[in-house]
Amino acid sequence: MTSSTERNAVFLHEMGLGPIWTRRDSTAVGNELQTTVQEDYRAVSISDVQSAWASEEIETSITQNDMVPPLSADAHADIAQMSWDELRQAVAGCTRCGLCRNRTKTVFGVGDEKAKWLFVGEGPGRNEDLQGEPFVGPAGKLLDNMLIAIGVRRGVNTYIANVVKCRPTDENGRDRAPTPQEVAACMPYLQRQIALIQPTVIVALGKTAALALLGADPATPVSKLRGTVHQYAGHPLIVTYHPAYLLRNPVDKRKTWADLCLAMAAYGNAG
Ligand code: SF4
């Protein structure tokens, strides 16, 4: 069993924070992890945490163009009908955009295919490209501890995916954000993953994931996207910072905890 106190301690330790959240219903502790998590989520109301936000921009910007022919309606329809195995094969052999040229491995996604929690990042970095798994290395460790803090863990009731499945790099081989064209080319795969998973809550990690899933105007300030329970295809969607951003900007870790509290409240309300 993992108590809320233990989860808070893990989160606060990993995020380098002091206590910022006190659970109000101390009797709502069950014997099973999922029961405990569900009760804890209900103990946090959305209105409790919405006030915790300040207007901060989520880092990542779309910096390069890579023209990709738009997907035909038939191609969209084909992907929308794929099984998990068909989808995996399609991504593994995909040459739909220029990111296929420099990839080592495609990064399809990882986790429970019936997960209630879906975390969506931007795209693979160097470590992910080498290993074929999303969120490995320091950013992955931070995400794993964020998961523990909300009572889940990688592979158990969680699925982790990216907007693009191949690593975007600049002319110097450094990681960059995917272009709008690359996002558009790859989104049907993520859309099909979401349709197959049917998650209870989606957490968008970073600006690229938030904009892609919400279809928001790129000029939309991220401060307007955080602190709100959005909807994606009928699923509650919360926007928070990308773990890689948090490693570079630890001052914003505290806000991530508030974002996760909002996500837990949305989870509880949906259950
Ligand atoms: Fe295909 Fe997506 Fe890789 Fe582009 S990023 S080649 S669309 S799998």
GROMACS .gro file of C-alpha atoms in nm, residues 23-247:
model
  225
   23ARG     CA    1  -0.496   1.599   0.231
   24ARG     CA    2  -0.814   1.702   0.405
   25ASP     CA    3  -0.993   1.367   0.439
   26SER     CA    4  -0.764   1.163   0.660
   27THR     CA    5  -1.010   0.871   0.685
   28ALA     CA    6  -1.020   0.801   0.314
   29VAL     CA    7  -0.746   0.539   0.305
   30GLY     CA    8  -0.816   0.197   0.158
   31ASN     CA    9  -0.618  -0.123   0.155
   32GLU     CA   10  -0.567  -0.146  -0.220
   33LEU     CA   11  -0.350   0.101  -0.407
   34GLN     CA   12  -0.616   0.190  -0.661
   35THR     CA   13  -0.876   0.237  -0.388
   36THR     CA   14  -0.640   0.458  -0.197
   37VAL     CA   15  -0.556   0.662  -0.501
   38GLN     CA   16  -0.918   0.704  -0.599
   39GLU     CA   17  -1.016   0.824  -0.251
   40ASP     CA   18  -0.725   1.062  -0.234
   41TYR     CA   19  -0.816   1.208  -0.569
   42ARG     CA   20  -1.165   1.279  -0.446
   43ALA     CA   21  -1.016   1.460  -0.146
   44VAL     CA   22  -0.876   1.727  -0.377
   45SER     CA   23  -1.129   1.945  -0.551
   46ILE     CA   24  -1.053   2.113  -0.879
   47SER     CA   25  -1.132   2.450  -0.728
   48ASP     CA   26  -0.874   2.380  -0.454
   49VAL     CA   27  -0.591   2.366  -0.701
   50GLN     CA   28  -0.693   2.594  -0.984
   51SER     CA   29  -0.582   2.891  -0.780
   52ALA     CA   30  -0.230   2.753  -0.757
   53TRP     CA   31  -0.134   2.863  -1.103
   54ALA     CA   32   0.077   3.152  -1.210
   55SER     CA   33   0.120   3.261  -1.570
   56GLU     CA   34   0.434   3.079  -1.685
   57GLU     CA   35   0.518   2.974  -2.034
   58ILE     CA   36   0.594   2.610  -2.104
   59GLU     CA   37   0.920   2.587  -2.291
   60THR     CA   38   0.950   2.444  -2.641
   61SER     CA   39   0.902   2.620  -2.962
   62ILE     CA   40   0.851   2.505  -3.314
   63THR     CA   41   1.157   2.618  -3.496
   64GLN     CA   42   1.196   2.437  -3.824
   65ASN     CA   43   0.993   2.353  -4.127
   66ASP     CA   44   0.988   2.020  -4.300
   67MET     CA   45   0.718   2.010  -4.561
   68VAL     CA   46   0.512   1.695  -4.552
   69PRO     CA   47   0.228   1.618  -4.790
   70PRO     CA   48  -0.103   1.612  -4.602
   71LEU     CA   49  -0.241   1.271  -4.522
   72SER     CA   50  -0.519   1.159  -4.749
   73ALA     CA   51  -0.858   1.088  -4.601
   74ASP     CA   52  -0.805   0.721  -4.683
   75ALA     CA   53  -0.475   0.711  -4.498
   76HIS     CA   54  -0.640   0.871  -4.194
   77ALA     CA   55  -0.920   0.619  -4.210
   78ASP     CA   56  -0.676   0.329  -4.239
   79ILE     CA   57  -0.486   0.434  -3.927
   80ALA     CA   58  -0.810   0.493  -3.739
   81GLN     CA   59  -0.902   0.126  -3.790
   82MET     CA   60  -0.569  -0.029  -3.692
   83SER     CA   61  -0.518  -0.279  -3.411
   84TRP     CA   62  -0.230  -0.234  -3.169
   85ASP     CA   63  -0.009  -0.471  -3.371
   86GLU     CA   64  -0.096  -0.302  -3.700
   87LEU     CA   65  -0.027   0.037  -3.549
   88ARG     CA   66   0.311  -0.075  -3.412
   89GLN     CA   67   0.409  -0.211  -3.753
   90ALA     CA   68   0.295   0.105  -3.930
   91VAL     CA   69   0.501   0.327  -3.702
   92ALA     CA   70   0.808   0.101  -3.722
   93GLY     CA   71   0.814   0.135  -4.099
   94CYS     CA   72   0.684   0.489  -4.130
   95THR     CA   73   0.849   0.733  -4.370
   96ARG     CA   74   0.567   0.985  -4.363
   97CYS     CA   75   0.794   1.273  -4.262
   98GLY     CA   76   1.161   1.363  -4.276
   99LEU     CA   77   1.225   1.255  -3.918
  100CYS     CA   78   1.254   0.898  -4.042
  101ARG     CA   79   1.588   0.981  -4.202
  102ASN     CA   80   1.795   1.021  -3.887
  103ARG     CA   81   1.615   0.797  -3.642
  104THR     CA   82   1.780   0.499  -3.478
  105LYS     CA   83   1.452   0.353  -3.352
  106THR     CA   84   1.094   0.467  -3.363
  107VAL     CA   85   0.951   0.530  -3.018
  108PHE     CA   86   0.600   0.395  -3.024
  109GLY     CA   87   0.496   0.425  -2.660
  110VAL     CA   88   0.502   0.207  -2.353
  111GLY     CA   89   0.263   0.087  -2.088
  112ASP     CA   90  -0.070  -0.067  -2.012
  113GLU     CA   91  -0.285  -0.068  -2.324
  114LYS     CA   92  -0.595  -0.028  -2.105
  115ALA     CA   93  -0.441   0.236  -1.879
  116LYS     CA   94  -0.657   0.494  -1.708
  117TRP     CA   95  -0.368   0.743  -1.710
  118LEU     CA   96  -0.213   0.859  -2.037
  119PHE     CA   97   0.093   1.087  -2.038
  120VAL     CA   98   0.184   1.249  -2.368
  121GLY     CA   99   0.519   1.413  -2.435
  122GLU     CA  100   0.668   1.590  -2.731
  123GLY     CA  101   0.902   1.349  -2.906
  124PRO     CA  102   1.202   1.124  -2.848
  125GLY     CA  103   1.536   1.264  -2.741
  126ARG     CA  104   1.875   1.100  -2.784
  127ASN     CA  105   1.833   0.833  -2.517
  128GLU     CA  106   1.482   0.748  -2.634
  129ASP     CA  107   1.596   0.724  -2.995
  130LEU     CA  108   1.866   0.477  -2.895
  131GLN     CA  109   1.644   0.264  -2.672
  132GLY     CA  110   1.310   0.291  -2.851
  133GLU     CA  111   1.127   0.382  -2.530
  134PRO     CA  112   0.982   0.719  -2.427
  135PHE     CA  113   1.110   0.911  -2.128
  136VAL     CA  114   1.431   0.734  -2.036
  137GLY     CA  115   1.731   0.906  -1.879
  138PRO     CA  116   1.701   1.187  -1.623
  139ALA     CA  117   1.371   1.324  -1.759
  140GLY     CA  118   1.228   0.973  -1.752
  141LYS     CA  119   1.338   0.926  -1.393
  142LEU     CA  120   1.165   1.248  -1.298
  143LEU     CA  121   0.848   1.139  -1.478
  144ASP     CA  122   0.862   0.800  -1.303
  145ASN     CA  123   0.871   0.975  -0.967
  146MET     CA  124   0.586   1.202  -1.069
  147LEU     CA  125   0.389   0.885  -1.144
  148ILE     CA  126   0.475   0.736  -0.806
  149ALA     CA  127   0.363   1.057  -0.642
  150ILE     CA  128   0.014   1.016  -0.784
  151GLY     CA  129   0.000   0.648  -0.695
  152VAL     CA  130   0.083   0.477  -1.023
  153ARG     CA  131   0.398   0.359  -1.192
  154ARG     CA  132   0.529   0.307  -1.540
  155GLY     CA  133   0.359   0.015  -1.710
  156VAL     CA  134   0.086  -0.028  -1.450
  157ASN     CA  135  -0.234   0.161  -1.526
  158THR     CA  136  -0.030   0.414  -1.721
  159TYR     CA  137   0.064   0.459  -2.083
  160ILE     CA  138   0.336   0.697  -2.201
  161ALA     CA  139   0.355   0.820  -2.559
  162ASN     CA  140   0.484   1.112  -2.761
  163VAL     CA  141   0.330   1.334  -3.026
  164VAL     CA  142   0.598   1.232  -3.276
  165LYS     CA  143   0.752   0.888  -3.282
  166CYS     CA  144   1.094   0.979  -3.428
  167ARG     CA  145   1.359   1.205  -3.282
  168PRO     CA  146   1.365   1.563  -3.416
  169THR     CA  147   1.717   1.707  -3.438
  170ASP     CA  148   1.860   2.032  -3.567
  171GLU     CA  149   2.147   2.073  -3.812
  172ASN     CA  150   2.394   2.015  -3.528
  173GLY     CA  151   2.229   1.693  -3.417
  174ARG     CA  152   2.072   1.847  -3.109
  175ASP     CA  153   1.718   1.780  -2.994
  176ARG     CA  154   1.456   2.026  -3.112
  177ALA     CA  155   1.078   2.055  -3.105
  178PRO     CA  156   0.893   1.898  -3.400
  179THR     CA  157   0.759   2.128  -3.668
  180PRO     CA  158   0.383   2.168  -3.720
  181GLN     CA  159   0.418   1.958  -4.035
  182GLU     CA  160   0.589   1.676  -3.848
  183VAL     CA  161   0.326   1.691  -3.576
  184ALA     CA  162   0.048   1.678  -3.835
  185ALA     CA  163   0.209   1.380  -4.006
  186CYS     CA  164   0.243   1.179  -3.687
  187MET     CA  165  -0.072   1.274  -3.496
  188PRO     CA  166  -0.295   1.005  -3.648
  189TYR     CA  167  -0.082   0.743  -3.469
  190LEU     CA  168  -0.131   0.912  -3.132
  191GLN     CA  169  -0.499   0.965  -3.205
  192ARG     CA  170  -0.537   0.592  -3.268
  193GLN     CA  171  -0.343   0.508  -2.951
  194ILE     CA  172  -0.582   0.725  -2.750
  195ALA     CA  173  -0.885   0.567  -2.916
  196LEU     CA  174  -0.754   0.220  -2.830
  197ILE     CA  175  -0.659   0.305  -2.471
  198GLN     CA  176  -0.968   0.511  -2.379
  199PRO     CA  177  -0.788   0.671  -2.083
  200THR     CA  178  -0.972   0.828  -1.792
  201VAL     CA  179  -0.731   1.124  -1.783
  202ILE     CA  180  -0.472   1.257  -2.027
  203VAL     CA  181  -0.177   1.463  -1.904
  204ALA     CA  182  -0.005   1.670  -2.173
  205LEU     CA  183   0.361   1.716  -2.086
  206GLY     CA  184   0.478   2.042  -2.240
  207LYS     CA  185   0.360   2.291  -2.494
  208THR     CA  186   0.395   2.077  -2.805
  209ALA     CA  187   0.175   1.801  -2.663
  210ALA     CA  188  -0.077   2.052  -2.530
  211LEU     CA  189  -0.109   2.238  -2.858
  212ALA     CA  190  -0.124   1.921  -3.064
  213LEU     CA  191  -0.396   1.760  -2.854
  214LEU     CA  192  -0.603   2.072  -2.801
  215GLY     CA  193  -0.563   2.204  -3.153
  216ALA     CA  194  -0.491   2.541  -3.000
  217ASP     CA  195  -0.354   2.836  -3.190
  218PRO     CA  196   0.027   2.829  -3.148
  219ALA     CA  197   0.006   3.185  -3.023
  220THR     CA  198  -0.205   3.074  -2.728
  221PRO     CA  199  -0.015   3.150  -2.409
  222VAL     CA  200   0.045   2.832  -2.215
  223SER     CA  201  -0.059   3.020  -1.906
  224LYS     CA  202  -0.410   2.997  -2.053
  225LEU     CA  203  -0.380   2.619  -2.098
  226ARG     CA  204  -0.266   2.525  -1.748
  227GLY     CA  205  -0.504   2.522  -1.457
  228THR     CA  206  -0.802   2.407  -1.662
  229VAL     CA  207  -0.955   2.066  -1.719
  230HIS     CA  208  -0.972   2.054  -2.098
  231GLN     CA  209  -1.139   1.782  -2.303
  232TYR     CA  210  -0.986   1.567  -2.574
  233ALA     CA  211  -1.236   1.338  -2.746
  234GLY     CA  212  -1.436   1.323  -2.426
  235HIS     CA  213  -1.135   1.260  -2.203
  236PRO     CA  214  -1.028   1.515  -1.937
  237LEU     CA  215  -0.692   1.664  -2.032
  238ILE     CA  216  -0.453   1.851  -1.803
  239VAL     CA  217  -0.152   2.051  -1.920
  240THR     CA  218   0.171   2.057  -1.722
  241TYR     CA  219   0.542   2.105  -1.777
  242HIS     CA  220   0.763   1.861  -1.962
  243PRO     CA  221   1.004   1.684  -1.723
  244ALA     CA  222   1.302   1.787  -1.937
  245TYR     CA  223   1.195   2.148  -1.894
  246LEU     CA  224   1.164   2.097  -1.520
  247LEU     CA  225   1.519   1.967  -1.501
   0.00000   0.00000   0.00000
